[in-house]
CSV table of C-alpha atoms and ligand atoms in Angstrom, one decimal:
chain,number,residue,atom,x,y,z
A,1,UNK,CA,-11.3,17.1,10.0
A,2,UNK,CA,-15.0,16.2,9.7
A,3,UNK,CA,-15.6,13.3,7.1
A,4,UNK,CA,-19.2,12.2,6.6
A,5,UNK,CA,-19.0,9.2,4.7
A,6,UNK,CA,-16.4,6.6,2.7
A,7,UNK,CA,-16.6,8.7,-0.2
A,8,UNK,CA,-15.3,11.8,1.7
A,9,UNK,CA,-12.7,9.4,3.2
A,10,UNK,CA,-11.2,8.1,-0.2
A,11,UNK,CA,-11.1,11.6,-1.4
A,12,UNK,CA,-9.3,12.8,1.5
A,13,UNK,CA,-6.6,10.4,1.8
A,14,UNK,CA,-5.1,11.7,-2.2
A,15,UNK,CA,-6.2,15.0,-2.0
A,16,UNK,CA,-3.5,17.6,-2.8
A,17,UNK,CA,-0.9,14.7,-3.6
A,18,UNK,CA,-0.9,12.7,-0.4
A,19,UNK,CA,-0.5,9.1,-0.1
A,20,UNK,CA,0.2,6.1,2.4
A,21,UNK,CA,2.4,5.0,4.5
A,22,UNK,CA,1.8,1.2,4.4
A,23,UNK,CA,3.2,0.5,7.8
A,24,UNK,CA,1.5,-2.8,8.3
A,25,UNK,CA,4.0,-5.4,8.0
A,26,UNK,CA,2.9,-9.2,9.9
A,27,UNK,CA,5.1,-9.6,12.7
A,28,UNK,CA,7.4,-12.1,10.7
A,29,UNK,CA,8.0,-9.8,7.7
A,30,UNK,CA,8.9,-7.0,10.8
A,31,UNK,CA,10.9,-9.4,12.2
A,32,UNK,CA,12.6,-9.9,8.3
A,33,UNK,CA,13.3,-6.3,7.8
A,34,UNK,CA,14.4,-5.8,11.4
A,35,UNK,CA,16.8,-8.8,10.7
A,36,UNK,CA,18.7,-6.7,8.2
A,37,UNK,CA,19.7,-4.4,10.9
A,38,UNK,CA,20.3,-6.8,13.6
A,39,UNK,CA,17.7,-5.8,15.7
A,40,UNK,CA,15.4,-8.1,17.4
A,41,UNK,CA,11.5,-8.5,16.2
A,42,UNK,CA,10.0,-7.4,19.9
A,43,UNK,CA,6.9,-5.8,20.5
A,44,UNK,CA,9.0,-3.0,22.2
A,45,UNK,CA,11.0,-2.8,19.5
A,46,UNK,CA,8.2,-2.6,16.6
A,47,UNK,CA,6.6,0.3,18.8
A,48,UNK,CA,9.9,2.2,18.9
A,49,UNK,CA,10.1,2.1,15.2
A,50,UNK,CA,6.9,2.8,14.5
A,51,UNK,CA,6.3,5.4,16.9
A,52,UNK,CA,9.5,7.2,15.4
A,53,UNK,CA,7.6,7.1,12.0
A,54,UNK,CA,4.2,8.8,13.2
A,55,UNK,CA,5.9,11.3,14.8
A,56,UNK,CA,8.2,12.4,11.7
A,57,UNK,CA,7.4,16.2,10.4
A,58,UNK,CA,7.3,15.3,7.2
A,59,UNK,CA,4.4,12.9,7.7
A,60,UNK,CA,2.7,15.9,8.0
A,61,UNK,CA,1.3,17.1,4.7
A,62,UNK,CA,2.7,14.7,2.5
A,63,UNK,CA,0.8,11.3,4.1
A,64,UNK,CA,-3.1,11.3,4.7
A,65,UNK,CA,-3.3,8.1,5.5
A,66,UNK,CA,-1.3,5.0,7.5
A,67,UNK,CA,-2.5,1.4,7.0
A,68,UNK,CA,-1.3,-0.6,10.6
A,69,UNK,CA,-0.8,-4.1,12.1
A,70,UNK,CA,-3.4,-5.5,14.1
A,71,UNK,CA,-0.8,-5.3,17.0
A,72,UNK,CA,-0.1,-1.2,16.1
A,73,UNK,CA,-3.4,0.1,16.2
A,74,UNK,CA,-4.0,-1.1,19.8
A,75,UNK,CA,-0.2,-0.2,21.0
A,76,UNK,CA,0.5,3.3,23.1
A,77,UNK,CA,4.0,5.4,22.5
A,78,UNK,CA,6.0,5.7,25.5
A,79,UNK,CA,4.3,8.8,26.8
A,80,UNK,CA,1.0,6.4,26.8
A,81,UNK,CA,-0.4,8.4,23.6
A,82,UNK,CA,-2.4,5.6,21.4
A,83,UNK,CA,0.1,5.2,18.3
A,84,UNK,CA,-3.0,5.6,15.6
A,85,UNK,CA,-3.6,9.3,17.5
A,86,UNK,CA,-0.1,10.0,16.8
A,87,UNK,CA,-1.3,9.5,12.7
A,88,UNK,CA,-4.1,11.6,13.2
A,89,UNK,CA,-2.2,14.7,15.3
A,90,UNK,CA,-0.4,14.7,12.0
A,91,UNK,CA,-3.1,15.2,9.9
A,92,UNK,CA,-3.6,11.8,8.6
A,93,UNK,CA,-6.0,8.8,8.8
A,94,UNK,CA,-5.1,5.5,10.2
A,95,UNK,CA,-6.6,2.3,8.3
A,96,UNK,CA,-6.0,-1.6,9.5
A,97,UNK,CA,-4.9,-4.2,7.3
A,98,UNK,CA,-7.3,-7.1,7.6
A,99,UNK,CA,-6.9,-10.2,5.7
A,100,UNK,CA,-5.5,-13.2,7.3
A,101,UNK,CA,-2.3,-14.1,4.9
A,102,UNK,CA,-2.1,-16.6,1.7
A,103,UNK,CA,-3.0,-19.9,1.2
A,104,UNK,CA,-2.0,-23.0,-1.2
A,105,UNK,CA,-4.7,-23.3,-4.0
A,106,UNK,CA,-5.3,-26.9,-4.6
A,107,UNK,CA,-4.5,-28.3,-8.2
A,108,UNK,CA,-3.0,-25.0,-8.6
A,109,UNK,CA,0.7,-25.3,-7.8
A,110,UNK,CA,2.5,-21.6,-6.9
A,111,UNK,CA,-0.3,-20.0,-6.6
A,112,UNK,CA,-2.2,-19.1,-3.4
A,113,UNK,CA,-5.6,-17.3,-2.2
A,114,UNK,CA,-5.8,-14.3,0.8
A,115,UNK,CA,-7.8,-15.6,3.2
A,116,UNK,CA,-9.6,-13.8,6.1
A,117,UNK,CA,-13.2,-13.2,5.3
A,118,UNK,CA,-14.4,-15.9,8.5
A,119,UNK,CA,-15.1,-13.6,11.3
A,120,UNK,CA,-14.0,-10.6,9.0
A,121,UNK,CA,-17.1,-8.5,10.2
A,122,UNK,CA,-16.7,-8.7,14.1
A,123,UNK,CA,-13.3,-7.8,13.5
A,124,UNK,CA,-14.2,-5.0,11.2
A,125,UNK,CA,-16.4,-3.4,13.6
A,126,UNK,CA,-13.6,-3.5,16.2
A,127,UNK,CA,-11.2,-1.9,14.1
A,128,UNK,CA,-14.2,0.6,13.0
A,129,UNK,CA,-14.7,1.1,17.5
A,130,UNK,CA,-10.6,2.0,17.3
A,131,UNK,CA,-11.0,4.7,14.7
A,132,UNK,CA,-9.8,2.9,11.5
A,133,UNK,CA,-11.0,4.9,8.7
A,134,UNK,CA,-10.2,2.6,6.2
A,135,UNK,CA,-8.8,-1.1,5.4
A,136,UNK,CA,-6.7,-3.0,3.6
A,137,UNK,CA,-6.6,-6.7,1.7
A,138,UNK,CA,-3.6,-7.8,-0.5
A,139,UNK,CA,-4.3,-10.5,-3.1
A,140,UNK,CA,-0.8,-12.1,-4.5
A,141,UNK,CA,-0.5,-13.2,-8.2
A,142,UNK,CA,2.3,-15.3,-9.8
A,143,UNK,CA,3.9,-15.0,-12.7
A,144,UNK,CA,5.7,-18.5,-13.6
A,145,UNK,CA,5.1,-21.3,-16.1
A,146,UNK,CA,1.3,-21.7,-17.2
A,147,UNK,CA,0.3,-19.1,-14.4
A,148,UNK,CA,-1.3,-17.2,-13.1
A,149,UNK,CA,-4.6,-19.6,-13.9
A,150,UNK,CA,-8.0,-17.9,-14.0
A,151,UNK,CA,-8.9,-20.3,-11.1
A,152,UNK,CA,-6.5,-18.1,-9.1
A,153,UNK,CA,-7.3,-14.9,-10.4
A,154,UNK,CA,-11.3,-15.5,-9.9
A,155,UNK,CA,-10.9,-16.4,-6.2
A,156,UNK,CA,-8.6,-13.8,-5.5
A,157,UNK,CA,-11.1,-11.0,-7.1
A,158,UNK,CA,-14.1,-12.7,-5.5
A,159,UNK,CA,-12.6,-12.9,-2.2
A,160,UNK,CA,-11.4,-9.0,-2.7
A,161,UNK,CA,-15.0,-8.0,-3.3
A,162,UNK,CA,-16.3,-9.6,-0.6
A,163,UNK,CA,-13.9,-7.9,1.5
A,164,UNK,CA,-14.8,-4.8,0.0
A,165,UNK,CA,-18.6,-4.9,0.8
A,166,UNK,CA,-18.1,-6.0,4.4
A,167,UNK,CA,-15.8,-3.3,4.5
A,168,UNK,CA,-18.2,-0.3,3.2
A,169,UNK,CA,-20.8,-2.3,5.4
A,170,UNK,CA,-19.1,-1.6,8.2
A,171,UNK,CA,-18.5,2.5,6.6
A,172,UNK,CA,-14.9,1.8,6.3
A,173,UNK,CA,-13.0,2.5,2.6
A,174,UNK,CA,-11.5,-0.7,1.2
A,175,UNK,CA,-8.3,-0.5,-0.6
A,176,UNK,CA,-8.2,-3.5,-3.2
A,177,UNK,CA,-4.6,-4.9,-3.5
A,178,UNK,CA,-3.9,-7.3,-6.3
A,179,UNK,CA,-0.5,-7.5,-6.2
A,180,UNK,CA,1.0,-9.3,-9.4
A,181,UNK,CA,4.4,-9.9,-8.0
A,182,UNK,CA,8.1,-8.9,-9.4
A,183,UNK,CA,9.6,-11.8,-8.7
A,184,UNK,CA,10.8,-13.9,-11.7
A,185,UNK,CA,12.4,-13.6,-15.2
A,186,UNK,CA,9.4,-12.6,-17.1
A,187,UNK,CA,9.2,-9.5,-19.4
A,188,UNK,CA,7.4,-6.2,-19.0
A,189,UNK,CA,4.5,-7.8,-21.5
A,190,UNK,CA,4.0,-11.0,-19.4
A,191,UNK,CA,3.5,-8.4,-16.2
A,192,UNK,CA,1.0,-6.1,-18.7
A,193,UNK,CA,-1.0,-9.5,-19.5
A,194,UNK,CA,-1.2,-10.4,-15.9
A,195,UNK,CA,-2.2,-6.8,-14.4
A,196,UNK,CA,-4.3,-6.6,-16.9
A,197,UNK,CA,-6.5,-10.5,-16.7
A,198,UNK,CA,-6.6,-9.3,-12.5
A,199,UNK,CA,-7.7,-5.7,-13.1
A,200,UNK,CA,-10.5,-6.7,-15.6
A,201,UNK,CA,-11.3,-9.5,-13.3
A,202,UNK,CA,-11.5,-7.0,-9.7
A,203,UNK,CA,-13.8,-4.7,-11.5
A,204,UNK,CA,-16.1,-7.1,-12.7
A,205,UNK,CA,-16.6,-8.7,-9.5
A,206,UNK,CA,-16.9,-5.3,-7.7
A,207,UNK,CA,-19.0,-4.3,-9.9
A,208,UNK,CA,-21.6,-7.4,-9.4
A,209,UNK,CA,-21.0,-7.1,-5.6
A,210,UNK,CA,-22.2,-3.6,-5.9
A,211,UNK,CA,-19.2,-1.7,-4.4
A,212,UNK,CA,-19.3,1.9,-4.4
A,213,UNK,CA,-16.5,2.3,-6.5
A,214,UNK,CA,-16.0,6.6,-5.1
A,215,UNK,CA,-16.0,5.2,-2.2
A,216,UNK,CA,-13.1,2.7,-2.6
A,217,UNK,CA,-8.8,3.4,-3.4
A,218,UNK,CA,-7.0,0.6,-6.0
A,219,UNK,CA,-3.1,-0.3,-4.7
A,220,UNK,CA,-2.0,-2.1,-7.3
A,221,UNK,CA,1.6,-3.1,-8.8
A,222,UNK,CA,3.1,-1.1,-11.4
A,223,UNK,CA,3.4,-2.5,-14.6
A,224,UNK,CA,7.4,-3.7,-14.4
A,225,UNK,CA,9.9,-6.5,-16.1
A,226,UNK,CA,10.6,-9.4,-13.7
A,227,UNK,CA,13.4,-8.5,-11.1
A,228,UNK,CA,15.4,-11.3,-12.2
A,229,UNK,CA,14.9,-10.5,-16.2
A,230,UNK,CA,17.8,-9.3,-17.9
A,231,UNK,CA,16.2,-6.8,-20.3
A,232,UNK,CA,15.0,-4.6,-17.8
A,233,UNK,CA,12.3,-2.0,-19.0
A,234,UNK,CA,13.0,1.9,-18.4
A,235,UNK,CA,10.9,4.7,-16.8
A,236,UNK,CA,9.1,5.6,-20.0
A,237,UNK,CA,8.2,2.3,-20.9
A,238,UNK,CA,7.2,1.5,-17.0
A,239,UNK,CA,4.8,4.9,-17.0
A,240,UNK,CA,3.5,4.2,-20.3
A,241,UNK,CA,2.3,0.6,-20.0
A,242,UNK,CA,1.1,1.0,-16.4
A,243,UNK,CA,-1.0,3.8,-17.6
A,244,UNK,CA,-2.2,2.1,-20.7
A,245,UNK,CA,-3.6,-1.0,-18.1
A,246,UNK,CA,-4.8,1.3,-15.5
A,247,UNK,CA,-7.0,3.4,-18.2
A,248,UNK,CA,-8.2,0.4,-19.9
A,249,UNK,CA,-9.6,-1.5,-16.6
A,250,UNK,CA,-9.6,1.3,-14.0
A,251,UNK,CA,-13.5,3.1,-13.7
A,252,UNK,CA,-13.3,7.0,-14.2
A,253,UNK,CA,-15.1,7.3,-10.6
A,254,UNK,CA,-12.6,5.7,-8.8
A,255,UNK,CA,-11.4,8.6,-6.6
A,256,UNK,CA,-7.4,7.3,-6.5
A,257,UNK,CA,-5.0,4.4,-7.4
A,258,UNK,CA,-2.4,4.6,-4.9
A,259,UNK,CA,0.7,1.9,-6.2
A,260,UNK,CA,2.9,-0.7,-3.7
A,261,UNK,CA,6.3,-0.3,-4.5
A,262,UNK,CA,6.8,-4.1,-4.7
A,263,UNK,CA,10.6,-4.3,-3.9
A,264,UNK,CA,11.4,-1.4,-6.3
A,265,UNK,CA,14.5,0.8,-5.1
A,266,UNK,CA,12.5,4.4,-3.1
A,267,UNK,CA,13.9,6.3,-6.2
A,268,UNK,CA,12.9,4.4,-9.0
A,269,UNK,CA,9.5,4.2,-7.6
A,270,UNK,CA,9.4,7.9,-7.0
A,271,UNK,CA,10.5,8.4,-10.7
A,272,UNK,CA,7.8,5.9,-12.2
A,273,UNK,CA,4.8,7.7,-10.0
A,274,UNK,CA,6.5,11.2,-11.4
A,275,UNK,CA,6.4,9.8,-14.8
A,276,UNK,CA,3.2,8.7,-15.1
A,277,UNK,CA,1.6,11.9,-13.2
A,278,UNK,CA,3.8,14.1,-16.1
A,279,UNK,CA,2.1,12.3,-18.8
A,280,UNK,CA,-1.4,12.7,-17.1
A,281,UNK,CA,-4.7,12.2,-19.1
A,282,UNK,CA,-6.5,10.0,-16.3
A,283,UNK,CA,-9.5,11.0,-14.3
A,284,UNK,CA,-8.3,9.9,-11.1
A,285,UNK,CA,-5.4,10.7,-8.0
A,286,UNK,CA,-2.3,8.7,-8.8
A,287,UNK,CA,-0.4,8.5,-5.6
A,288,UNK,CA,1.5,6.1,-3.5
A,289,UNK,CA,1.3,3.5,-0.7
A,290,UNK,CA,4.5,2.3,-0.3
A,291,UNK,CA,6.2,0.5,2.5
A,292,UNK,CA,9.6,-0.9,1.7
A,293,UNK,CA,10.0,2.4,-0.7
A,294,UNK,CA,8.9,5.1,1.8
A,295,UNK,CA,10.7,2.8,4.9
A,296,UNK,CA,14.3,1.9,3.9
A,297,UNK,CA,16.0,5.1,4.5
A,298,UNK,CA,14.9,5.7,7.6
A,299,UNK,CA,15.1,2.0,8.7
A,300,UNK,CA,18.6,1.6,7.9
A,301,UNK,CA,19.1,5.0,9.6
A,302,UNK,CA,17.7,3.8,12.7
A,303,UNK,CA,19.6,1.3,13.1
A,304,UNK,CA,17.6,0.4,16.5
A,305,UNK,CA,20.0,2.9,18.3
A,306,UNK,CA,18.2,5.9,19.8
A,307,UNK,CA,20.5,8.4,19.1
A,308,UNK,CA,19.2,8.2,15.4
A,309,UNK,CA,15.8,8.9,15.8
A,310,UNK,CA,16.1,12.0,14.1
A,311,UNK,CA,18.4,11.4,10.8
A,312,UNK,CA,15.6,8.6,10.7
A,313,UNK,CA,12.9,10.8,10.9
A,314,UNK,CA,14.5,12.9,8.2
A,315,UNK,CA,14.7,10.5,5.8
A,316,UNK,CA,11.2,8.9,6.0
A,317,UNK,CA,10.3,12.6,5.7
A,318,UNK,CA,12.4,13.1,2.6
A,319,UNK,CA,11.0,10.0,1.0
A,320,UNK,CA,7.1,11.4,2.1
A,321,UNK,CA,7.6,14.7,0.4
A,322,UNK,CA,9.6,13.3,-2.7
A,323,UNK,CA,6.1,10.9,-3.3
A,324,UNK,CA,4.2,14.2,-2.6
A,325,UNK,CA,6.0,15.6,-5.5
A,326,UNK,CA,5.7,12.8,-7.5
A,327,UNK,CA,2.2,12.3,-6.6
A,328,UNK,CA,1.5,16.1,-8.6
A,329,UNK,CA,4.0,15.4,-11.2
A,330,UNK,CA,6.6,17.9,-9.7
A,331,UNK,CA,9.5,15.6,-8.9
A,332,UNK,CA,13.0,16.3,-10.2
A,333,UNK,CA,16.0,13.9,-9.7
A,334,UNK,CA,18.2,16.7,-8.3
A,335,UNK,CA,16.1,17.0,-5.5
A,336,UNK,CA,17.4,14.3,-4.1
A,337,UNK,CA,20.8,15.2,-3.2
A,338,UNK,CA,20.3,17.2,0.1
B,1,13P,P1,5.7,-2.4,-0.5
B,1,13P,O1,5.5,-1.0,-1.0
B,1,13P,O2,6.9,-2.7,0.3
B,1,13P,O3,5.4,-3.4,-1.7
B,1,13P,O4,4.5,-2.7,0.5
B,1,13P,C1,3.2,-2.2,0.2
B,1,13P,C2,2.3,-3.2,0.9
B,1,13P,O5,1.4,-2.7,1.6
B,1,13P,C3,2.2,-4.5,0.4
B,1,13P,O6,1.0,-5.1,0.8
């Protein structure tokens, strides 16, 4: 594939319903989700699972992109093959996640602010030397008494357009991640309000930091009820508020909004995704980046025991071509019993 420029990049990562794998879990959250099947965090072990990913058929097709951990896009498979040219025999781009984790806001209890952006161009231009096509910064916004606070949501979008411009500096694409999170009681509106303050805020500040919006892919969080509220909202009410947000904040020239699956269940945010690509009536690609919703499946598979490579393989791959689907508005629920 020849791509000229981070325009052509953006484009190519949704084209034809494709999405992410966001396969770039810290070592500690690894060693979390490795935890629930009793296998140990090594570096052995995180290049087994992840080399088992890359090399699933259905990645093929269905993923044109993979965002990776600093440790992934420098490890080899077993046969020496560099892990991120696994992602791109199958057709896909590899992309480097590359802010430096959360920090306590002061006067601002429960809230924090990604940081990352010290040294953030040497490290960029490394990533750029290993063939990362694009990156990836996650902001994280509470929901909670009295927050989030504007304080919070300004440094958070002003440090994600910093990122941003360092990152088309460098002729990488920059995925913008403000994450508003699930966790909590709150109601669907309290998650609308919250998306929406963030979204209005990002664009602004891209905007003055003159980012090339076609050359730049939004992951945010679907519009949702708190996981721990008891008036849960359905998938109509999910699609139709998310979309309402995204069309009010989101710039027609944006080439794709690709959502985090936040700790939904894979189906549910297959269904949402399906939803809002059935009701349609936006300009751009509205696809997926999921890690915990494309991942489960096939990590539970595993199991860390060879002999399941394959089952493994086949449900990542299921997962990757139900999000295809979804990703065109061509999902049904009955595809899912195989
Ligand atoms: P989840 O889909 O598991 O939320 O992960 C996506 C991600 O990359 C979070 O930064």
């Amino acid at each position: 594939m020849t791509l000229n420029n981070i325009e052509e990049i953006a484009s190519f990562i949704v084209e034809d319903g494709k999405g992410i794998l966001a396969a770039d879990e810290s070592n500690p959250t690894c060693g979390k989700r490795f935890d629930s099947i009793g296998v140990e965090s090594t570096e052995e072990n995180r290049r087994d699972y992840r080399e088992m990913l890359f090399r699933s058929k259905g990645m093929n097709g269905n993923i044109g992109g993979v965002i990776l951990f600093d440790e992934t896009i420098r490890q080899t498979s077993e046969d020496g093959t560099l892990l991120r040219d696994l992602i791109l025999n199958q057709g896909a781009l590899p992309g480097i996640k590359v802010d430096k984790g959360l920090q306590p806001i002061e006067d601002c209890p429960g809230e924090t602010v990604t940081i990352g952006l010290d040294g953030l161009d040497e490290r960029l231009k490394e990533y750029a030397s290993m063939e990362a096509k694009f990156t990836k910064w996650r902001a994280v916004i509470n929901i909670g008494d009295g927050i989030p606070t504007d304080k919070c949501i300004d440094a958070n979008m002003q440090a994600l357009a910093n990122y941003a411009k360092c990152a088309q500096d460098n002729g990488m694409v920059p995925i913008v991640e403000p994450e508003v999170l699930m966790d909590g009681e709150h109601s669907i509106d309290d998650c609308y309000a919250a998306t929406d303050r963030s979204l209005k805020s990002l664009f602004a500040h891209l905007e003055k930091n003159d980012i090339n919006i076609k050359g730049t892919l939004l992951k945010p969080n679907m519009v949702t009820s708190g996981k721990d509220s008891n008036d849960q909202a359905g998938i109509d009410e999910v699609a139709t508020k998310t979309l309402e947000c995204l069309i009010k904040n989101v710039p027609v020239e944006l080439p794709g909004i690709t959502f985090l699956s936040g700790g939904q269940s894979d189906v549910l945010a297959t269904a949402h995704l399906d939803a809002m690509n059935k009701i349609g009536g936006f300009s751009w690609k509205l696809s997926f980046s999921y890690g915990r919703a494309l991942q489960a499946a096939a990590l539970k598979a595993w199991s860390g025991k060879p002999e399941n490579v394959f089952i493994s393989q086949d449900e990542l791959s299921h997962r990757a071509e139900m999000n295809k689907l979804a990703s065109l508005g061509q999902w049904e629920e009955e595809l899912e019993d195989r």
